[in-house]
PDB file of C-alpha atoms in Angstrom:
ATOM      1  CA  UNK A   1      22.791  31.702 -16.941  1.00  0.00           C
ATOM      2  CA  UNK A   2      23.386  28.924 -13.895  1.00  0.00           C
ATOM      3  CA  UNK A   3      25.672  26.469 -12.588  1.00  0.00           C
ATOM      4  CA  UNK A   4      24.362  22.983 -12.134  1.00  0.00           C
ATOM      5  CA  UNK A   5      24.431  22.130  -8.163  1.00  0.00           C
ATOM      6  CA  UNK A   6      25.473  18.735  -9.087  1.00  0.00           C
ATOM      7  CA  UNK A   7      28.385  19.038 -11.398  1.00  0.00           C
ATOM      8  CA  UNK A   8      28.710  22.638 -11.935  1.00  0.00           C
ATOM      9  CA  UNK A   9      28.178  23.245 -15.354  1.00  0.00           C
ATOM     10  CA  UNK A  10      26.997  26.416 -16.452  1.00  0.00           C
ATOM     11  CA  UNK A  11      24.015  26.307 -19.063  1.00  0.00           C
ATOM     12  CA  UNK A  12      21.316  28.488 -20.863  1.00  0.00           C
ATOM     13  CA  UNK A  13      17.518  27.375 -19.941  1.00  0.00           C
ATOM     14  CA  UNK A  14      15.625  25.869 -17.763  1.00  0.00           C
ATOM     15  CA  UNK A  15      17.565  23.007 -16.811  1.00  0.00           C
ATOM     16  CA  UNK A  16      20.711  21.053 -16.873  1.00  0.00           C
ATOM     17  CA  UNK A  17      21.473  19.795 -20.066  1.00  0.00           C
ATOM     18  CA  UNK A  18      23.462  16.676 -18.047  1.00  0.00           C
ATOM     19  CA  UNK A  19      20.029  15.710 -16.684  1.00  0.00           C
ATOM     20  CA  UNK A  20      21.389  16.280 -12.958  1.00  0.00           C
ATOM     21  CA  UNK A  21      17.695  16.919 -11.159  1.00  0.00           C
ATOM     22  CA  UNK A  22      17.796  17.521  -7.922  1.00  0.00           C
ATOM     23  CA  UNK A  23      14.517  15.365  -6.427  1.00  0.00           C
ATOM     24  CA  UNK A  24      12.587  16.293  -3.802  1.00  0.00           C
ATOM     25  CA  UNK A  25      11.951  13.659  -1.579  1.00  0.00           C
ATOM     26  CA  UNK A  26       9.811  13.372   2.300  1.00  0.00           C
ATOM     27  CA  UNK A  27      12.167  11.201   4.315  1.00  0.00           C
ATOM     28  CA  UNK A  28       9.760   8.466   6.152  1.00  0.00           C
ATOM     29  CA  UNK A  29      10.761   8.789   9.689  1.00  0.00           C
ATOM     30  CA  UNK A  30      11.083  12.951  10.106  1.00  0.00           C
ATOM     31  CA  UNK A  31       8.487  13.771   7.395  1.00  0.00           C
ATOM     32  CA  UNK A  32      11.074  16.407   6.610  1.00  0.00           C
ATOM     33  CA  UNK A  33      12.018  17.012   3.095  1.00  0.00           C
ATOM     34  CA  UNK A  34      15.523  15.866   1.851  1.00  0.00           C
ATOM     35  CA  UNK A  35      17.205  16.541  -1.268  1.00  0.00           C
ATOM     36  CA  UNK A  36      18.747  13.688  -3.034  1.00  0.00           C
ATOM     37  CA  UNK A  37      20.329  13.862  -6.005  1.00  0.00           C
ATOM     38  CA  UNK A  38      19.639  11.732  -9.265  1.00  0.00           C
ATOM     39  CA  UNK A  39      22.200  10.467 -10.789  1.00  0.00           C
ATOM     40  CA  UNK A  40      20.817   8.307 -14.418  1.00  0.00           C
ATOM     41  CA  UNK A  41      17.178   7.599 -13.143  1.00  0.00           C
ATOM     42  CA  UNK A  42      17.955   5.750  -9.446  1.00  0.00           C
ATOM     43  CA  UNK A  43      17.667   7.918  -6.703  1.00  0.00           C
ATOM     44  CA  UNK A  44      20.356   7.374  -3.849  1.00  0.00           C
ATOM     45  CA  UNK A  45      18.841   6.519  -0.851  1.00  0.00           C
ATOM     46  CA  UNK A  46      19.452   8.834   2.003  1.00  0.00           C
ATOM     47  CA  UNK A  47      19.924   6.728   5.268  1.00  0.00           C
ATOM     48  CA  UNK A  48      22.055   4.021   5.634  1.00  0.00           C
ATOM     49  CA  UNK A  49      21.162   0.442   5.385  1.00  0.00           C
ATOM     50  CA  UNK A  50      20.670  -0.590   9.174  1.00  0.00           C
ATOM     51  CA  UNK A  51      17.874   2.812   9.480  1.00  0.00           C
ATOM     52  CA  UNK A  52      16.131   1.471   5.950  1.00  0.00           C
ATOM     53  CA  UNK A  53      15.620  -1.907   7.485  1.00  0.00           C
ATOM     54  CA  UNK A  54      14.469  -0.403  10.335  1.00  0.00           C
ATOM     55  CA  UNK A  55      12.161   1.719   8.608  1.00  0.00           C
ATOM     56  CA  UNK A  56      10.325  -1.190   6.645  1.00  0.00           C
ATOM     57  CA  UNK A  57      10.147  -3.402   9.219  1.00  0.00           C
ATOM     58  CA  UNK A  58       8.004  -0.722  11.253  1.00  0.00           C
ATOM     59  CA  UNK A  59       5.124  -0.968   7.792  1.00  0.00           C
ATOM     60  CA  UNK A  60       2.494  -2.667  10.123  1.00  0.00           C
ATOM     61  CA  UNK A  61       0.655  -5.274   8.589  1.00  0.00           C
ATOM     62  CA  UNK A  62      -2.298  -5.032  10.843  1.00  0.00           C
ATOM     63  CA  UNK A  63      -4.324  -2.031  12.209  1.00  0.00           C
ATOM     64  CA  UNK A  64      -2.699   0.321   9.477  1.00  0.00           C
ATOM     65  CA  UNK A  65      -4.129   3.463   8.810  1.00  0.00           C
ATOM     66  CA  UNK A  66      -6.291   2.694   5.752  1.00  0.00           C
ATOM     67  CA  UNK A  67      -7.939  -0.058   7.548  1.00  0.00           C
ATOM     68  CA  UNK A  68      -8.847   1.480  10.798  1.00  0.00           C
ATOM     69  CA  UNK A  69     -10.645   3.780   8.915  1.00  0.00           C
ATOM     70  CA  UNK A  70     -12.088   1.359   6.783  1.00  0.00           C
ATOM     71  CA  UNK A  71     -13.570  -0.391  10.397  1.00  0.00           C
ATOM     72  CA  UNK A  72     -14.360   3.092  11.794  1.00  0.00           C
ATOM     73  CA  UNK A  73     -16.920   3.232   8.775  1.00  0.00           C
ATOM     74  CA  UNK A  74     -18.069  -0.335   9.032  1.00  0.00           C
ATOM     75  CA  UNK A  75     -18.643   0.641  12.881  1.00  0.00           C
ATOM     76  CA  UNK A  76     -20.577   3.754  12.363  1.00  0.00           C
ATOM     77  CA  UNK A  77     -23.168   2.135   9.767  1.00  0.00           C
ATOM     78  CA  UNK A  78     -23.763  -0.390  12.818  1.00  0.00           C
ATOM     79  CA  UNK A  79     -21.896  -3.817  11.266  1.00  0.00           C
ATOM     80  CA  UNK A  80     -20.653  -5.837  13.434  1.00  0.00           C
ATOM     81  CA  UNK A  81     -17.252  -7.901  12.240  1.00  0.00           C
ATOM     82  CA  UNK A  82     -14.255  -9.780  12.895  1.00  0.00           C
ATOM     83  CA  UNK A  83     -10.631  -8.578  12.866  1.00  0.00           C
ATOM     84  CA  UNK A  84      -8.059 -10.912  11.368  1.00  0.00           C
ATOM     85  CA  UNK A  85      -9.798 -13.989  12.249  1.00  0.00           C
ATOM     86  CA  UNK A  86      -6.389 -16.782  11.680  1.00  0.00           C
ATOM     87  CA  UNK A  87      -9.080 -19.492  10.990  1.00  0.00           C
ATOM     88  CA  UNK A  88      -9.675 -18.549   7.725  1.00  0.00           C
ATOM     89  CA  UNK A  89      -7.389 -18.401   5.174  1.00  0.00           C
ATOM     90  CA  UNK A  90      -4.940 -15.224   4.275  1.00  0.00           C
ATOM     91  CA  UNK A  91      -6.055 -14.000   7.820  1.00  0.00           C
ATOM     92  CA  UNK A  92      -8.494 -11.720   6.675  1.00  0.00           C
ATOM     93  CA  UNK A  93      -8.287  -7.814   7.475  1.00  0.00           C
ATOM     94  CA  UNK A  94     -12.504  -8.002   8.744  1.00  0.00           C
ATOM     95  CA  UNK A  95     -14.891 -10.581   8.513  1.00  0.00           C
ATOM     96  CA  UNK A  96     -18.531 -10.131   8.489  1.00  0.00           C
ATOM     97  CA  UNK A  97     -19.276 -13.325  10.013  1.00  0.00           C
ATOM     98  CA  UNK A  98     -23.123 -13.288   9.552  1.00  0.00           C
ATOM     99  CA  UNK A  99     -22.992 -12.169   5.991  1.00  0.00           C
ATOM    100  CA  UNK A 100     -20.402 -14.577   5.095  1.00  0.00           C
ATOM    101  CA  UNK A 101     -18.154 -11.519   3.545  1.00  0.00           C
ATOM    102  CA  UNK A 102     -14.153 -11.128   4.539  1.00  0.00           C
ATOM    103  CA  UNK A 103     -12.918  -7.973   3.762  1.00  0.00           C
ATOM    104  CA  UNK A 104      -9.122  -6.874   2.655  1.00  0.00           C
ATOM    105  CA  UNK A 105      -8.286  -3.806   2.895  1.00  0.00           C
ATOM    106  CA  UNK A 106      -4.507  -3.976   0.726  1.00  0.00           C
ATOM    107  CA  UNK A 107      -2.129  -1.419   0.113  1.00  0.00           C
ATOM    108  CA  UNK A 108      -1.425  -0.553  -3.167  1.00  0.00           C
ATOM    109  CA  UNK A 109       2.415  -0.461  -2.967  1.00  0.00           C
ATOM    110  CA  UNK A 110       2.975  -3.989  -1.113  1.00  0.00           C
ATOM    111  CA  UNK A 111      -0.241  -5.724  -3.162  1.00  0.00           C
ATOM    112  CA  UNK A 112       0.708  -4.308  -6.576  1.00  0.00           C
ATOM    113  CA  UNK A 113      -2.702  -2.429  -7.294  1.00  0.00           C
ATOM    114  CA  UNK A 114      -3.098  -2.930 -11.093  1.00  0.00           C
ATOM    115  CA  UNK A 115      -3.379   0.934 -12.700  1.00  0.00           C
ATOM    116  CA  UNK A 116      -2.305   2.732  -9.593  1.00  0.00           C
ATOM    117  CA  UNK A 117       0.139   5.561  -9.411  1.00  0.00           C
ATOM    118  CA  UNK A 118       1.742   4.222  -5.815  1.00  0.00           C
ATOM    119  CA  UNK A 119       2.488   0.990  -7.529  1.00  0.00           C
ATOM    120  CA  UNK A 120       5.564   2.061  -7.917  1.00  0.00           C
ATOM    121  CA  UNK A 121       8.618  -0.580  -8.755  1.00  0.00           C
ATOM    122  CA  UNK A 122      11.669   0.728  -6.686  1.00  0.00           C
ATOM    123  CA  UNK A 123      14.960   1.656  -8.556  1.00  0.00           C
ATOM    124  CA  UNK A 124      17.044  -0.510  -6.792  1.00  0.00           C
ATOM    125  CA  UNK A 125      17.299  -4.309  -6.400  1.00  0.00           C
ATOM    126  CA  UNK A 126      14.529  -4.589  -8.834  1.00  0.00           C
ATOM    127  CA  UNK A 127      14.819  -8.295  -9.355  1.00  0.00           C
ATOM    128  CA  UNK A 128      14.818  -9.073  -5.975  1.00  0.00           C
ATOM    129  CA  UNK A 129      11.488  -6.648  -5.078  1.00  0.00           C
ATOM    130  CA  UNK A 130       9.735  -8.369  -8.714  1.00  0.00           C
ATOM    131  CA  UNK A 131      10.027 -11.904  -6.942  1.00  0.00           C
ATOM    132  CA  UNK A 132       8.708 -10.259  -3.725  1.00  0.00           C
ATOM    133  CA  UNK A 133       5.667  -8.702  -5.467  1.00  0.00           C
ATOM    134  CA  UNK A 134       4.717 -11.470  -7.560  1.00  0.00           C
ATOM    135  CA  UNK A 135       4.968 -13.744  -4.562  1.00  0.00           C
ATOM    136  CA  UNK A 136       2.524 -10.966  -2.790  1.00  0.00           C
ATOM    137  CA  UNK A 137       0.264 -11.294  -5.413  1.00  0.00           C
ATOM    138  CA  UNK A 138       0.252 -15.037  -6.069  1.00  0.00           C
ATOM    139  CA  UNK A 139      -0.602 -15.762  -2.247  1.00  0.00           C
ATOM    140  CA  UNK A 140      -3.532 -13.070  -2.180  1.00  0.00           C
ATOM    141  CA  UNK A 141      -4.847 -15.022  -4.882  1.00  0.00           C
ATOM    142  CA  UNK A 142      -4.375 -18.642  -3.873  1.00  0.00           C
ATOM    143  CA  UNK A 143      -6.105 -17.220  -0.569  1.00  0.00           C
ATOM    144  CA  UNK A 144      -8.939 -15.936  -1.858  1.00  0.00           C
ATOM    145  CA  UNK A 145     -10.042 -18.912  -4.061  1.00  0.00           C
ATOM    146  CA  UNK A 146      -9.573 -20.682  -0.242  1.00  0.00           C
ATOM    147  CA  UNK A 147     -11.972 -18.279   0.621  1.00  0.00           C
ATOM    148  CA  UNK A 148     -14.435 -19.206  -2.601  1.00  0.00           C
ATOM    149  CA  UNK A 149     -13.889 -22.414  -2.283  1.00  0.00           C
ATOM    150  CA  UNK A 150     -14.674 -22.365   1.554  1.00  0.00           C
ATOM    151  CA  UNK A 151     -18.575 -20.327   0.531  1.00  0.00           C
ATOM    152  CA  UNK A 152     -17.300 -16.988   1.369  1.00  0.00           C
ATOM    153  CA  UNK A 153     -17.708 -13.602  -0.779  1.00  0.00           C
ATOM    154  CA  UNK A 154     -14.116 -11.780  -0.807  1.00  0.00           C
ATOM    155  CA  UNK A 155     -14.121  -8.172  -1.240  1.00  0.00           C
ATOM    156  CA  UNK A 156     -10.676  -6.015  -1.676  1.00  0.00           C
ATOM    157  CA  UNK A 157     -10.197  -2.456  -0.862  1.00  0.00           C
ATOM    158  CA  UNK A 158      -7.284  -0.780  -1.697  1.00  0.00           C
ATOM    159  CA  UNK A 159      -5.097   1.605   0.068  1.00  0.00           C
ATOM    160  CA  UNK A 160      -5.906   4.994  -2.576  1.00  0.00           C
ATOM    161  CA  UNK A 161      -9.615   4.297  -2.451  1.00  0.00           C
ATOM    162  CA  UNK A 162      -9.922   4.912   1.096  1.00  0.00           C
ATOM    163  CA  UNK A 163      -8.606   8.225   0.486  1.00  0.00           C
ATOM    164  CA  UNK A 164     -11.885   8.394  -0.849  1.00  0.00           C
ATOM    165  CA  UNK A 165     -14.897   8.038   1.946  1.00  0.00           C
ATOM    166  CA  UNK A 166     -18.045   7.545  -0.566  1.00  0.00           C
ATOM    167  CA  UNK A 167     -16.128   4.532  -1.822  1.00  0.00           C
ATOM    168  CA  UNK A 168     -15.884   2.518   1.057  1.00  0.00           C
ATOM    169  CA  UNK A 169     -19.196   3.660   2.389  1.00  0.00           C
ATOM    170  CA  UNK A 170     -20.770   2.473  -0.894  1.00  0.00           C
ATOM    171  CA  UNK A 171     -18.861  -1.103  -0.364  1.00  0.00           C
ATOM    172  CA  UNK A 172     -20.289  -1.409   3.459  1.00  0.00           C
ATOM    173  CA  UNK A 173     -23.726  -0.547   2.235  1.00  0.00           C
ATOM    174  CA  UNK A 174     -23.445  -3.298   0.049  1.00  0.00           C
ATOM    175  CA  UNK A 175     -22.609  -5.583   2.802  1.00  0.00           C
ATOM    176  CA  UNK A 176     -25.118  -4.427   5.080  1.00  0.00           C
ATOM    177  CA  UNK A 177     -27.978  -5.169   2.381  1.00  0.00           C
ATOM    178  CA  UNK A 178     -26.021  -8.579   0.417  1.00  0.00           C
ATOM    179  CA  UNK A 179     -27.912 -11.304   3.055  1.00  0.00           C
ATOM    180  CA  UNK A 180     -30.082 -10.445   5.590  1.00  0.00           C
ATOM    181  CA  UNK A 181     -28.306 -12.617   7.937  1.00  0.00           C
TER     182      UNK A 181
END
């Protein structure tokens, strides 16, 4: 017999019948393991509003870790590219002007990678997040359509794909073989 650390109820078995489960959550800023209590399916935030805002603002739109990894592989393969060309719709992350190919390195969470486990919907302010994600996806589609109309080939590399270097290498080798310039 054990007591629930949340409500103090004594129970027999592997879990509390009131479903007051403790959830381990990694704090984004300090990388320390933080215990947060879960109530009715909604994860409570462990930091105040100002700090959460500061953390969310610090998420980079350029030179992210997945993007740097793709650029490193492209450079290793001898491909020459331009970065964040503002003259093109959507300011693509990587532009191969010789081949007229652009590559977007999308974060699975922000750009809603279909079927990816990183594409979760936050528990709080659901309407806000749904609107924000819908706007992001609509903008991505619009930018890709505009680039295609201008004669560019558009490729998207997802954040989860950058963890498997072989997939990125295959795509970049395809870029190298696609047009002879």
